Amino acid sequence: MRVGVLGGGQLARMLALAGHPLGITCTVLDPATDACAGAVAELIVGAYDSVDGLDRLARSSDVVTFEFESVPAASAERLAGHVAVQPPPAALEVAQDRLHEKRLFAELGIETAPFRAIGSQAELDGGPLPAVLKTRRLGYDGKGQRVLRDAADAEGAFAALGELPLILEGLVEFDRELSIVAVRAAGGEVACYPLVENHHREGILRITHAPAPDAGAALQALAERYARLVLERLEYVGVLALELFQVGDRLLANEMAPRVHNSGHWTIEGAETSQFENHLRAVCGLPLGTPELRMPCTMVNLIGAAPATAELAAVTRAHVHLYGKAPRPGRKVGHVTVTRGGDWEAAAALADAV
Amino acid sequence: MRVGVLGGGQLARMLALAGHPLGITCTVLDPATDACAGAVAELIVGAYDSVDGLDRLARSSDVVTFEFESVPAASAERLAGHVAVQPPPAALEVAQDRLHEKRLFAELGIETAPFRAIGSQAELDGGPLPAVLKTRRLGYDGKGQRVLRDAADAEGAFAALGELPLILEGLVEFDRELSIVAVRAAGGEVACYPLVENHHREGILRITHAPAPDAGAALQALAERYARLVLERLEYVGVLALELFQVGDRLLANEMAPRVHNSGHWTIEGAETSQFENHLRAVCGLPLGTPELRMPCTMVNLIGAAPATAELAAVTRAHVHLYGKAPRPGRKVGHVTVTRGGDWEAAAALADAV
């Protein structure tokens, strides 16, 4: 099978690495000539809306998928006219707009923080406060959002975020941030990974503990129910991640990612089948692999620059994943997964020291 | 780091796949334009004794290694003149000649079957019989050998094997075939994987059970002692496999492979660090990863042709590894590792049915 991927970053790279043993080869479309997936996949250099690039990708692929959700609608349509596209473009559309996303959650009975659409500075006046004000589209890793604690914070906030369509989400006093990665096969089979606990810094994921300590069966069942509702409503095929806030025994859905997800990187070592392999299995119409836990582990993101490989490799049970990307502040250049019995704090200290 | 590999088959392919996450990129030299490692590594097409090919490989690499042991001595020398070569060429020389290999074992106090050099038909007369008569050089997967049960079998055997230098090895009544994969780092650190049990058919490895059922700590310690003796004598760097016959509580060394080995493929899933990653760590001067068992598993080779991927993927806990090679009788085209709780017999039945 030949899988096309829109985007040639680390997610595409890890998809391609997972594909080779299955006899699945990936071709990626990316505007950067040095896109890091190019080391293990065929790289077509082109903009995400370039007709020529999209057509070449379609011709090189039996099915096309994505490593990011902000795919131009016209590009998804053009691809869908020539080749199978999974997950379905409708899922991208929902995930591209925080308001649509929250409305879908609400419609499905999935709890969220209170939210409201904001189209002007005046509409901010009603609250609720404290809240997070976010652009509806194109936000990621904490970009395009600001916290409004009181009325003073709200002043000029609409202009500061570019006078774009916004969503105001009530600030929730949550216990912790969790996420669940789930996958649905073409035939409807669903597999869910264990809930994990995520720690962010400056809006960027730093650490994931898998499984989430003391999550319990009821919380896992609730998260799986939520994931399944979304997957089934969207007739979804592939991996989907659901970011959640835990508040006592409740889970509030924060956002979804219609793709393999950073909080699922631990599955390469920690689960019986990785999220990358299961995404490929799903979009290629193969049966899913079991998502069962192999052993608990902690994933540490390498942000900005990677420590020396020899130092990382010296940490017991550290599994090093470098993406082949040039260093740059705030950029994810790799991750390390430390399995049970290893010293993840040592890996985190190395990551912090760079 | 840039690692050069002489040979571009499945072993080089799995080395290259293990290298990418560590930031190690491989370049392979292979005479075949469709060498299967070429999908994940830079491929230089050239004969193993081509000066131009060897020089290009040396220029592309910080260290050069091998995926097979029958490397022409002149090629190893030429490479060593330009770039670091690991494991050391002396290890290749020993492994290329069954007589030198057996003599090394004997010298180190490693038990073997009785053996004798044979240079003519006349020398066959003395026995021992029953025995296996093998060419000293270039034998693999059961080629270049014949079993001599009695004097009648011995008649004309020297001519039948091409009048080459031979070794006669007394046929041992062994309980089973085992092997141990071990790795030595540049600094002398040694790590050993658990003993595994191997089943051959027509001289080709079919199935490996890891770890070897009921091997016990004493047998493991003996195997590790033998592996360490060889590694240390040869000042070896990288992965080495030692094939052994178990006779009660004794182990007789059959042969060594100075490279990653088919009976170590299970380590991708079943060990905390795979043989491929540890070979790269060793030859690149990185600290070794722990070889500890993650979970028991069984590896099934796919010989001749691969069953449909969907059928293999449907076997619970089956991890499919296809090499991207065209089908051909007797050719290893992939393997499947089934971890504990899965149905390896189903995978073996699929492999047999093709």
XYZ file of C-alpha atoms in Angstrom:
708
model
C 0.000 0.000 0.000
C 1.043 3.579 -0.672
C -0.013 6.224 1.822
C 0.193 9.936 1.080
C 0.655 12.318 3.980
C -0.064 16.029 3.880
C 2.815 17.396 5.932
C 6.359 16.065 6.246
C 7.220 16.738 9.888
C 7.917 14.325 12.720
C 4.434 12.815 12.734
C 4.739 11.902 9.063
C 8.263 10.659 9.753
C 7.087 8.332 12.504
C 4.189 7.158 10.334
C 6.639 6.336 7.554
C 8.957 4.480 9.951
C 5.984 2.431 11.192
C 4.912 1.747 7.619
C 8.038 0.115 6.198
C 7.747 -3.149 8.195
C 4.107 -3.444 7.082
C 5.048 -2.986 3.437
C 3.413 0.454 3.489
C 5.447 3.221 1.894
C 4.644 6.863 2.505
C 4.911 9.883 0.238
C 4.709 13.260 1.934
C 3.849 16.712 0.620
C 5.578 19.564 2.411
C 6.690 23.054 1.394
C 10.101 22.599 3.059
C 12.883 20.995 1.041
C 14.371 19.681 4.296
C 11.113 18.292 5.731
C 12.291 15.690 8.228
C 10.015 12.896 6.967
C 11.970 13.062 3.716
C 14.670 10.855 5.229
C 12.307 7.866 5.340
C 9.585 8.747 2.818
C 9.306 10.079 -0.708
C 9.138 13.895 -0.412
C 7.153 16.064 -2.800
C 8.113 19.682 -2.192
C 5.104 21.929 -2.613
C 2.633 24.192 -0.833
C -0.373 22.553 0.811
C -2.610 24.305 -1.681
C -0.487 23.705 -4.777
C -2.595 21.928 -7.395
C 0.469 20.274 -8.874
C 1.724 19.087 -5.492
C -1.686 17.737 -4.476
C -2.154 15.941 -7.780
C 1.290 14.366 -7.557
C 0.528 13.256 -3.999
C -2.800 11.753 -5.112
C -1.141 9.891 -7.984
C 1.511 8.474 -5.625
C -0.995 7.201 -3.076
C -3.745 4.638 -2.531
C -5.015 6.698 0.400
C -4.094 10.155 1.688
C -3.947 11.219 5.334
C -2.726 14.235 7.331
C -0.239 15.073 10.017
C -1.983 18.347 10.950
C -5.585 19.533 10.991
C -5.300 22.975 9.404
C -5.514 21.516 5.921
C -7.050 23.996 3.455
C -10.594 22.826 2.685
C -9.991 23.219 -1.050
C -6.920 20.954 -0.799
C -8.848 18.250 1.009
C -11.574 18.475 -1.637
C -9.119 18.286 -4.509
C -7.460 15.217 -3.008
C -10.807 13.564 -2.295
C -11.685 13.957 -5.960
C -8.775 11.700 -6.945
C -8.012 9.347 -4.079
C -9.401 8.011 -0.800
C -8.869 10.491 2.045
C -8.840 9.316 5.680
C -9.764 10.524 8.245
C -12.737 12.052 6.401
C -12.406 15.751 5.503
C -15.492 16.462 7.644
C -13.400 15.603 10.718
C -10.782 18.139 9.658
C -13.423 20.819 9.265
C -14.708 20.228 12.777
C -11.230 20.154 14.277
C -10.228 23.351 12.482
C -12.795 25.425 14.310
C -12.865 25.402 18.099
C -16.491 26.516 18.059
C -17.626 23.702 15.776
C -15.610 21.289 17.859
C -17.199 22.380 21.132
C -20.656 22.327 19.564
C -20.067 18.768 18.370
C -19.009 17.758 21.881
C -22.132 19.422 23.331
C -24.383 17.762 20.781
C -22.949 14.346 21.642
C -23.409 14.900 25.366
C -19.677 15.215 25.969
C -19.087 17.625 28.824
C -17.001 20.761 28.164
C -16.240 24.029 29.914
C -18.917 26.688 29.253
C -18.187 28.383 25.928
C -19.535 31.169 23.765
C -18.759 32.496 20.265
C -17.218 35.989 20.201
C -17.420 38.179 17.095
C -16.596 41.591 18.525
C -15.090 43.360 21.538
C -18.608 44.206 22.716
C -19.561 40.550 22.919
C -16.786 39.994 25.424
C -18.616 42.055 28.011
C -20.997 39.327 29.110
C -18.320 36.981 30.399
C -18.040 34.319 31.721
C -14.846 35.314 33.516
C -12.270 34.131 34.253
C -11.990 32.572 30.832
C -9.644 31.761 27.966
C -10.201 33.697 24.781
C -9.067 31.778 21.715
C -9.098 32.236 17.971
C -11.533 29.727 16.538
C -9.094 28.654 13.843
C -5.371 27.898 13.491
C -4.396 27.886 17.136
C -1.922 25.299 18.416
C 0.644 24.863 21.156
C -0.872 27.779 23.103
C -0.707 30.248 20.237
C -3.689 32.518 19.442
C -5.084 32.570 22.947
C -5.035 34.640 26.123
C -6.357 34.240 29.618
C -8.871 36.843 30.809
C -8.979 36.896 34.606
C -11.070 40.048 34.914
C -12.728 42.847 32.937
C -9.407 44.706 32.627
C -7.839 41.732 30.843
C -10.761 41.714 28.430
C -10.144 45.315 27.297
C -8.754 45.368 23.766
C -8.474 41.575 23.722
C -10.513 41.243 20.522
C -8.116 43.524 18.653
C -5.065 41.887 20.249
C -6.086 38.525 18.791
C -6.417 40.087 15.336
C -10.181 40.779 15.220
C -10.734 37.178 14.202
C -13.709 34.959 15.061
C -13.094 33.888 18.649
C -14.395 31.540 21.280
C -14.570 32.382 24.976
C -14.194 29.348 27.206
C -14.846 29.515 30.947
C -11.643 28.807 32.876
C -12.038 25.494 34.624
C -10.416 24.597 37.924
C -9.240 21.197 36.789
C -7.249 18.569 38.658
C -5.056 17.682 35.715
C -4.840 17.418 31.939
C -5.429 14.035 30.395
C -5.814 12.740 26.885
C -6.976 9.608 25.187
C -5.843 8.316 21.820
C -8.332 6.135 20.001
C -8.467 4.585 16.562
C -11.321 3.430 14.372
C -10.928 0.951 11.515
C -12.759 1.192 8.208
C -15.129 -1.567 9.347
C -16.081 0.301 12.521
C -13.828 -1.511 14.993
C -12.599 0.900 17.713
C -9.502 0.534 19.902
C -8.621 2.911 22.744
C -5.269 3.436 24.430
C -5.080 4.045 28.167
C -5.696 7.600 29.417
C -2.457 9.525 29.859
C -1.519 12.525 31.986
C 0.003 15.516 30.221
C 2.128 18.375 31.502
C 2.516 21.521 29.437
C 4.872 24.442 29.721
C 4.323 27.671 27.780
C 1.501 25.926 26.000
C 3.724 23.124 24.693
C 3.472 19.507 25.812
C 6.525 18.639 27.907
C 5.767 15.355 29.609
C 3.264 12.534 29.274
C 2.841 9.841 31.914
C 1.306 6.689 30.496
C -0.993 5.426 31.775
C -2.324 8.381 33.800
C -1.556 7.488 37.437
C -4.623 6.382 39.427
C -7.040 7.087 36.599
C -9.250 4.129 37.457
C -11.560 2.056 35.328
C -14.548 4.405 35.511
C -12.585 7.365 34.188
C -11.087 5.197 31.425
C -14.565 4.002 30.478
C -15.870 7.574 30.371
C -12.990 8.702 28.152
C -13.505 5.740 25.845
C -17.222 6.503 25.619
C -16.460 10.094 24.619
C -13.872 9.056 22.044
C -16.197 6.475 20.569
C -19.045 9.004 20.272
C -16.841 11.346 18.236
C -15.366 8.563 16.091
C -18.779 7.141 15.260
C -20.514 10.446 14.594
C -17.777 11.463 12.137
C -17.579 7.980 10.556
C -13.945 8.420 11.330
C -11.113 6.177 10.106
C -7.697 6.518 11.729
C -6.272 7.803 15.006
C -7.986 10.598 16.931
C -6.778 12.236 20.140
C -9.102 13.806 22.660
C -7.644 16.286 25.160
C -9.500 16.315 28.437
C -9.574 18.130 31.771
C -10.176 15.961 34.791
C -12.383 17.549 37.459
C -12.997 14.965 40.159
C -14.674 12.063 38.419
C -15.738 14.220 35.460
C -13.927 14.729 32.183
C -14.341 17.937 30.194
C -13.358 17.734 26.546
C -10.938 20.504 25.623
C -10.120 19.726 22.014
C -9.626 16.943 19.544
C -6.809 16.256 17.105
C -7.811 14.254 14.024
C -4.392 12.637 13.676
C -1.623 10.901 15.545
C -0.797 12.975 18.591
C 2.232 13.958 20.655
C 0.589 12.511 23.778
C 0.546 9.132 21.997
C 4.263 8.904 21.178
C 4.789 6.675 24.229
C 2.821 3.934 22.428
C 5.889 3.079 20.298
C 7.406 1.347 23.325
C 4.618 1.275 25.884
C 1.736 -0.217 23.908
C 1.529 -3.473 22.032
C 0.758 -1.561 18.806
C 1.870 2.041 18.332
C -0.525 4.832 17.381
C 1.474 5.221 14.152
C 1.040 1.602 13.134
C -2.638 1.633 14.092
C -3.286 4.809 12.109
C -1.740 3.171 9.058
C -3.596 -0.084 9.653
C -6.873 1.866 9.849
C -6.438 4.054 6.772
C -5.142 1.067 4.762
C -8.133 -1.087 5.681
C -6.114 -3.558 7.750
C -7.366 -4.976 11.051
C -6.271 -2.937 14.081
C -3.529 -4.082 16.418
C -4.234 -4.328 20.115
C -3.653 -1.024 21.965
C -2.912 -2.846 25.226
C -0.321 -1.461 27.594
C 3.052 -3.225 27.503
C 4.446 -1.307 30.425
C 4.060 2.116 31.995
C 6.344 4.833 30.689
C 6.975 8.553 30.602
C 7.552 10.572 27.462
C 9.712 13.695 27.614
C 9.618 16.123 24.693
C 12.876 17.651 23.483
C 12.055 21.284 22.800
C 14.298 23.776 21.020
C 17.366 21.560 20.800
C 18.318 17.975 21.629
C 20.860 17.056 24.312
C 23.830 14.950 23.170
C 22.644 11.522 22.004
C 25.260 9.814 24.183
C 23.848 11.511 27.278
C 20.276 10.562 26.453
C 21.280 7.019 25.519
C 23.043 6.651 28.878
C 19.744 7.027 30.762
C 18.525 3.524 31.645
C 15.536 2.460 29.543
C 15.567 5.724 27.617
C 14.328 5.309 24.062
C 15.604 8.193 22.000
C 13.600 9.589 19.105
C 15.290 12.395 17.229
C 13.417 13.958 14.351
C 16.332 15.232 12.286
C 15.192 18.850 12.618
C 17.440 21.883 13.042
C 17.245 23.451 16.511
C 14.964 26.464 16.970
C 13.374 27.914 20.135
C 10.042 26.257 20.917
C 10.447 23.624 18.206
C 9.846 19.954 18.950
C 13.073 18.296 17.799
C 12.641 14.911 19.427
C 11.299 12.970 22.359
C 12.532 10.355 24.790
C 10.357 7.607 26.196
C 11.581 6.101 29.448
C 9.975 2.803 30.327
C 9.262 1.489 33.824
C 12.333 1.198 35.964
C 14.169 3.910 34.075
C 14.889 7.416 35.291
C 12.599 9.730 33.349
C 13.511 12.611 35.616
C 17.113 12.332 34.400
C 15.870 12.530 30.815
C 13.702 15.544 31.690
C 16.661 17.246 33.362
C 18.769 16.721 30.226
C 15.959 18.130 28.090
C 15.664 21.169 30.365
C 19.403 21.810 30.462
C 19.736 22.466 26.731
C 26.485 9.741 12.970
C 26.725 8.116 9.544
C 27.032 4.347 9.417
C 28.052 2.511 6.275
C 26.825 -1.038 5.797
C 28.313 -3.557 3.414
C 25.193 -5.277 2.125
C 21.739 -3.842 1.556
C 19.433 -6.710 2.522
C 16.959 -7.017 5.360
C 19.575 -6.825 8.103
C 20.841 -3.502 6.756
C 17.232 -2.393 6.334
C 16.405 -3.110 9.967
C 19.639 -1.441 11.078
C 18.677 1.662 9.098
C 15.154 1.674 10.556
C 16.634 1.463 14.061
C 19.090 4.232 13.254
C 16.735 7.030 12.243
C 15.300 7.658 15.744
C 18.857 7.834 17.110
C 19.898 10.373 14.500
C 22.029 7.707 12.804
C 21.681 7.498 9.034
C 22.896 4.502 7.099
C 24.426 4.203 3.655
C 24.549 0.721 2.170
C 26.687 -0.783 -0.575
C 25.001 -3.552 -2.550
C 25.336 -4.871 -6.104
C 21.536 -4.993 -6.550
C 19.770 -1.841 -7.722
C 16.659 -2.978 -5.821
C 18.447 -3.857 -2.553
C 15.661 -3.674 0.037
C 17.571 -1.455 2.484
C 17.492 1.226 -0.198
C 13.957 2.195 0.880
C 15.256 3.540 4.201
C 18.972 4.157 3.577
C 21.170 5.732 0.949
C 22.037 2.993 -1.563
C 25.344 2.841 -3.401
C 25.045 0.251 -6.157
C 28.321 -1.599 -6.575
C 30.080 -4.914 -6.122
C 31.490 -5.697 -2.694
C 34.979 -5.574 -4.158
C 34.493 -2.469 -6.287
C 37.129 0.106 -5.344
C 34.854 2.953 -6.352
C 31.910 1.590 -4.359
C 34.044 0.959 -1.274
C 35.600 4.403 -1.436
C 32.200 6.069 -1.820
C 30.922 4.057 1.144
C 33.939 5.080 3.234
C 33.458 8.750 2.361
C 29.769 8.581 3.310
C 30.409 7.017 6.709
C 31.914 7.672 10.120
C 32.065 3.938 10.720
C 31.450 0.953 8.452
C 29.835 -2.322 9.462
C 28.553 -5.491 7.737
C 25.348 -7.415 7.319
C 27.134 -10.620 6.257
C 30.442 -12.250 7.113
C 31.708 -13.302 3.693
C 33.238 -9.884 3.086
C 36.262 -10.087 0.768
C 39.378 -9.553 2.902
C 40.723 -6.988 0.435
C 37.484 -4.990 0.742
C 37.648 -4.950 4.528
C 41.270 -3.829 4.303
C 40.513 -1.077 1.825
C 37.681 0.246 4.015
C 39.830 0.055 7.149
C 42.407 2.247 5.448
C 39.879 5.079 5.190
C 37.345 4.758 7.971
C 36.675 2.948 11.249
C 35.432 -0.614 10.652
C 33.429 -2.467 13.328
C 33.272 -5.320 14.198
C 37.013 -5.671 13.563
C 37.990 -7.375 10.283
C 39.759 -10.087 12.307
C 36.331 -11.246 13.503
C 35.188 -11.560 9.907
C 38.216 -13.631 9.018
C 37.511 -16.075 11.829
C 33.804 -16.315 10.988
C 34.537 -16.892 7.301
C 36.306 -20.146 7.958
C 34.569 -22.880 9.922
C 37.913 -24.411 10.819
C 39.351 -21.179 12.219
C 36.091 -20.624 14.083
C 36.136 -24.058 15.684
C 39.807 -23.689 16.547
C 39.084 -20.374 18.245
C 36.311 -21.988 20.260
C 38.620 -24.829 21.277
C 41.380 -22.400 22.229
C 38.989 -20.462 24.448
C 37.741 -23.612 26.165
C 34.362 -23.411 24.479
C 33.039 -26.909 23.923
C 32.286 -28.024 20.341
C 31.532 -31.248 18.516
C 34.709 -33.139 17.530
C 36.053 -31.689 14.274
C 38.838 -32.280 11.782
C 40.151 -30.474 8.699
C 39.649 -32.353 5.434
C 41.763 -31.616 2.368
C 41.156 -34.712 0.248
C 38.859 -37.690 -0.197
C 41.475 -39.884 1.447
C 41.380 -37.833 4.633
C 37.705 -38.657 4.984
C 38.468 -42.270 5.671
C 39.355 -41.843 9.304
C 35.912 -40.583 10.381
C 34.484 -39.735 12.830
C 31.141 -40.933 11.531
C 28.329 -40.076 11.565
C 29.384 -36.510 10.811
C 28.575 -33.404 8.841
C 30.987 -32.524 6.081
C 31.039 -28.785 5.374
C 32.941 -26.410 3.179
C 35.151 -24.298 5.402
C 34.125 -21.094 3.649
C 30.958 -19.483 2.249
C 28.384 -21.879 3.666
C 25.097 -20.522 4.987
C 21.502 -21.646 5.466
C 22.512 -25.286 5.073
C 24.306 -24.831 1.770
C 27.712 -26.416 1.144
C 27.247 -29.311 3.560
C 26.164 -32.927 3.631
C 25.537 -35.472 6.330
C 27.700 -38.616 6.242
C 26.005 -41.410 8.165
C 28.334 -44.182 7.032
C 31.294 -44.987 4.806
C 29.027 -45.231 1.742
C 27.893 -41.617 2.262
C 31.517 -40.541 2.419
C 32.328 -41.951 -1.015
C 32.850 -39.144 -3.506
C 31.803 -36.543 -0.940
C 34.971 -34.490 -1.356
C 34.330 -34.102 -5.078
C 30.617 -33.467 -4.524
C 31.434 -30.452 -2.387
C 33.697 -29.048 -5.081
C 37.092 -30.298 -3.849
C 37.250 -27.323 -1.525
C 38.874 -27.189 1.908
C 36.394 -28.907 4.212
C 35.732 -29.544 7.853
C 34.312 -32.790 9.194
C 32.257 -32.315 12.331
C 31.070 -35.240 14.417
C 27.278 -35.456 14.388
C 26.061 -34.646 17.861
C 22.911 -36.071 19.414
C 21.695 -32.757 20.736
C 18.518 -31.903 22.649
C 17.850 -28.716 20.747
C 19.405 -25.785 18.911
C 19.878 -22.573 20.845
C 21.566 -19.276 20.176
C 22.661 -16.271 22.129
C 22.998 -12.747 20.810
C 25.485 -10.565 22.643
C 26.884 -7.106 22.072
C 30.092 -5.412 23.137
C 30.557 -1.651 23.297
C 33.724 0.161 22.302
C 34.595 0.610 25.978
C 34.314 -3.124 26.700
C 30.810 -3.197 28.193
C 29.020 -6.451 27.260
C 25.272 -7.095 27.172
C 23.703 -10.489 26.484
C 20.183 -11.293 25.386
C 18.397 -14.343 26.749
C 19.116 -17.712 25.111
C 16.573 -18.554 22.408
C 15.450 -21.854 20.887
C 15.669 -22.203 17.122
C 13.900 -24.510 14.710
C 15.261 -24.986 11.216
C 13.778 -26.585 8.135
C 15.887 -27.424 5.096
C 18.749 -25.625 6.789
C 16.838 -22.352 7.090
C 15.708 -20.845 10.367
C 11.914 -21.085 10.608
C 11.008 -20.338 14.203
C 12.666 -18.807 17.247
C 11.159 -19.042 20.716
C 12.455 -16.301 23.015
C 13.501 -16.918 25.644
C 14.332 -20.603 25.186
C 11.753 -22.464 27.308
C 13.173 -23.868 30.570
C 16.730 -22.864 29.769
C 17.528 -22.035 33.375
C 20.043 -19.651 34.888
C 23.037 -22.025 34.696
C 22.650 -22.562 30.950
C 22.200 -18.809 30.398
C 25.342 -18.128 32.441
C 27.309 -20.690 30.427
C 26.167 -19.165 27.114
C 27.030 -15.689 28.334
C 30.470 -16.865 29.422
C 31.115 -18.346 25.966
C 29.892 -15.202 24.191
C 31.998 -12.986 26.405
C 35.125 -15.083 25.774
C 34.758 -14.649 22.015
C 33.885 -10.946 22.236
C 36.844 -10.199 24.446
C 39.391 -12.274 22.532
C 38.454 -10.553 19.270
C 38.245 -7.086 20.881
C 34.893 -7.108 19.243
C 32.562 -4.109 18.903
C 28.943 -4.718 17.878
C 26.488 -7.598 17.938
C 27.654 -11.205 17.704
C 25.486 -14.316 17.580
C 26.613 -17.691 18.820
C 24.747 -20.793 17.609
C 24.777 -23.598 20.133
C 23.664 -27.194 20.553
C 22.245 -28.095 23.934
C 23.232 -31.540 25.178
C 21.883 -31.925 28.699
C 23.494 -29.148 30.703
C 26.280 -28.686 28.148
C 26.408 -26.256 25.260
C 28.422 -27.025 22.127
C 29.276 -24.040 19.964
C 28.268 -24.652 16.353
C 29.110 -21.356 14.715
C 29.256 -17.619 15.230
C 27.844 -14.784 13.153
C 29.722 -11.481 13.504
C 26.602 -9.395 12.873
C 22.960 -8.962 13.774
C 21.284 -12.338 13.424
C 17.961 -13.778 12.341
C 17.543 -15.441 15.737
C 17.668 -11.943 17.296
C 14.837 -10.369 15.291
C 12.439 -10.985 18.191
C 14.351 -8.343 20.183
C 12.559 -5.556 18.267
C 9.442 -6.253 20.321
C 10.584 -8.660 23.000
C 13.639 -6.929 24.432
C 13.972 -3.492 25.922
C 16.590 -2.594 23.286
C 16.676 -4.367 19.935
C 19.787 -6.061 18.541
C 19.715 -3.540 15.691
C 19.751 -0.530 17.998
C 22.433 -2.069 20.193
C 24.645 -2.882 17.212
C 24.398 0.751 16.107
C 24.964 2.026 19.635
C 28.089 -0.125 19.869
C 29.673 0.750 16.533
C 28.859 4.453 17.048
C 30.474 4.527 20.488
C 27.213 5.128 22.356
C 26.404 3.394 25.645
C 24.502 0.119 25.198
C 20.804 -0.171 25.924
C 19.607 -2.851 28.294
C 18.972 -6.218 26.589
C 16.375 -7.208 29.206
C 13.371 -9.230 28.179
C 10.152 -7.257 27.814
C 8.012 -10.297 27.238
C 8.364 -13.755 25.747
C 7.645 -14.081 22.058
C 7.989 -16.305 19.039
C 9.431 -15.245 15.714
C 8.244 -16.904 12.524
C 10.244 -16.436 9.329
C 8.396 -15.830 6.077
C 10.239 -17.906 3.494
C 9.728 -17.745 -0.254
C 6.720 -15.434 -0.234
C 4.717 -13.459 2.318
C 1.079 -14.225 3.143
C -1.381 -11.352 2.680
C -0.599 -8.533 5.121
C -4.241 -8.380 6.220
C -4.132 -12.058 7.235
C -0.902 -11.647 9.191
C -2.124 -8.421 10.808
C -5.292 -10.189 11.941
C -3.295 -12.535 14.186
C -3.463 -11.159 17.727
C -0.165 -9.632 18.839
C 1.457 -10.365 15.492
C 4.101 -7.812 14.579
C 4.638 -7.929 10.855
C 8.035 -7.222 9.317
C 8.124 -7.329 5.540
C 11.436 -6.711 3.834
C 10.202 -5.382 0.506
C 11.838 -8.257 -1.392
C 10.405 -10.037 -4.414
C 9.267 -13.626 -3.712
C 11.682 -16.445 -4.573
C 11.882 -20.024 -3.252
C 13.958 -20.261 -0.079
C 14.314 -16.495 0.220
C 13.646 -14.755 3.542
C 11.065 -12.108 2.630
C 9.890 -11.144 6.111
C 9.202 -12.292 9.626
C 6.419 -12.057 12.160
C 6.982 -11.749 15.872
C 4.061 -12.829 18.025
C 4.270 -11.665 21.611
C 2.933 -13.481 24.656
C -0.776 -14.132 24.518
C -0.833 -14.126 20.739
C -1.224 -17.135 18.495
C 2.173 -17.790 16.920
C 0.967 -21.108 15.572
C -1.578 -19.236 13.456
C 1.225 -17.075 12.082
C 3.334 -20.164 11.374
C 0.403 -21.818 9.589
C -0.018 -18.746 7.390
C 3.703 -18.772 6.622
C 3.568 -22.463 5.723
C 0.482 -22.106 3.532
C 2.138 -19.785 1.016
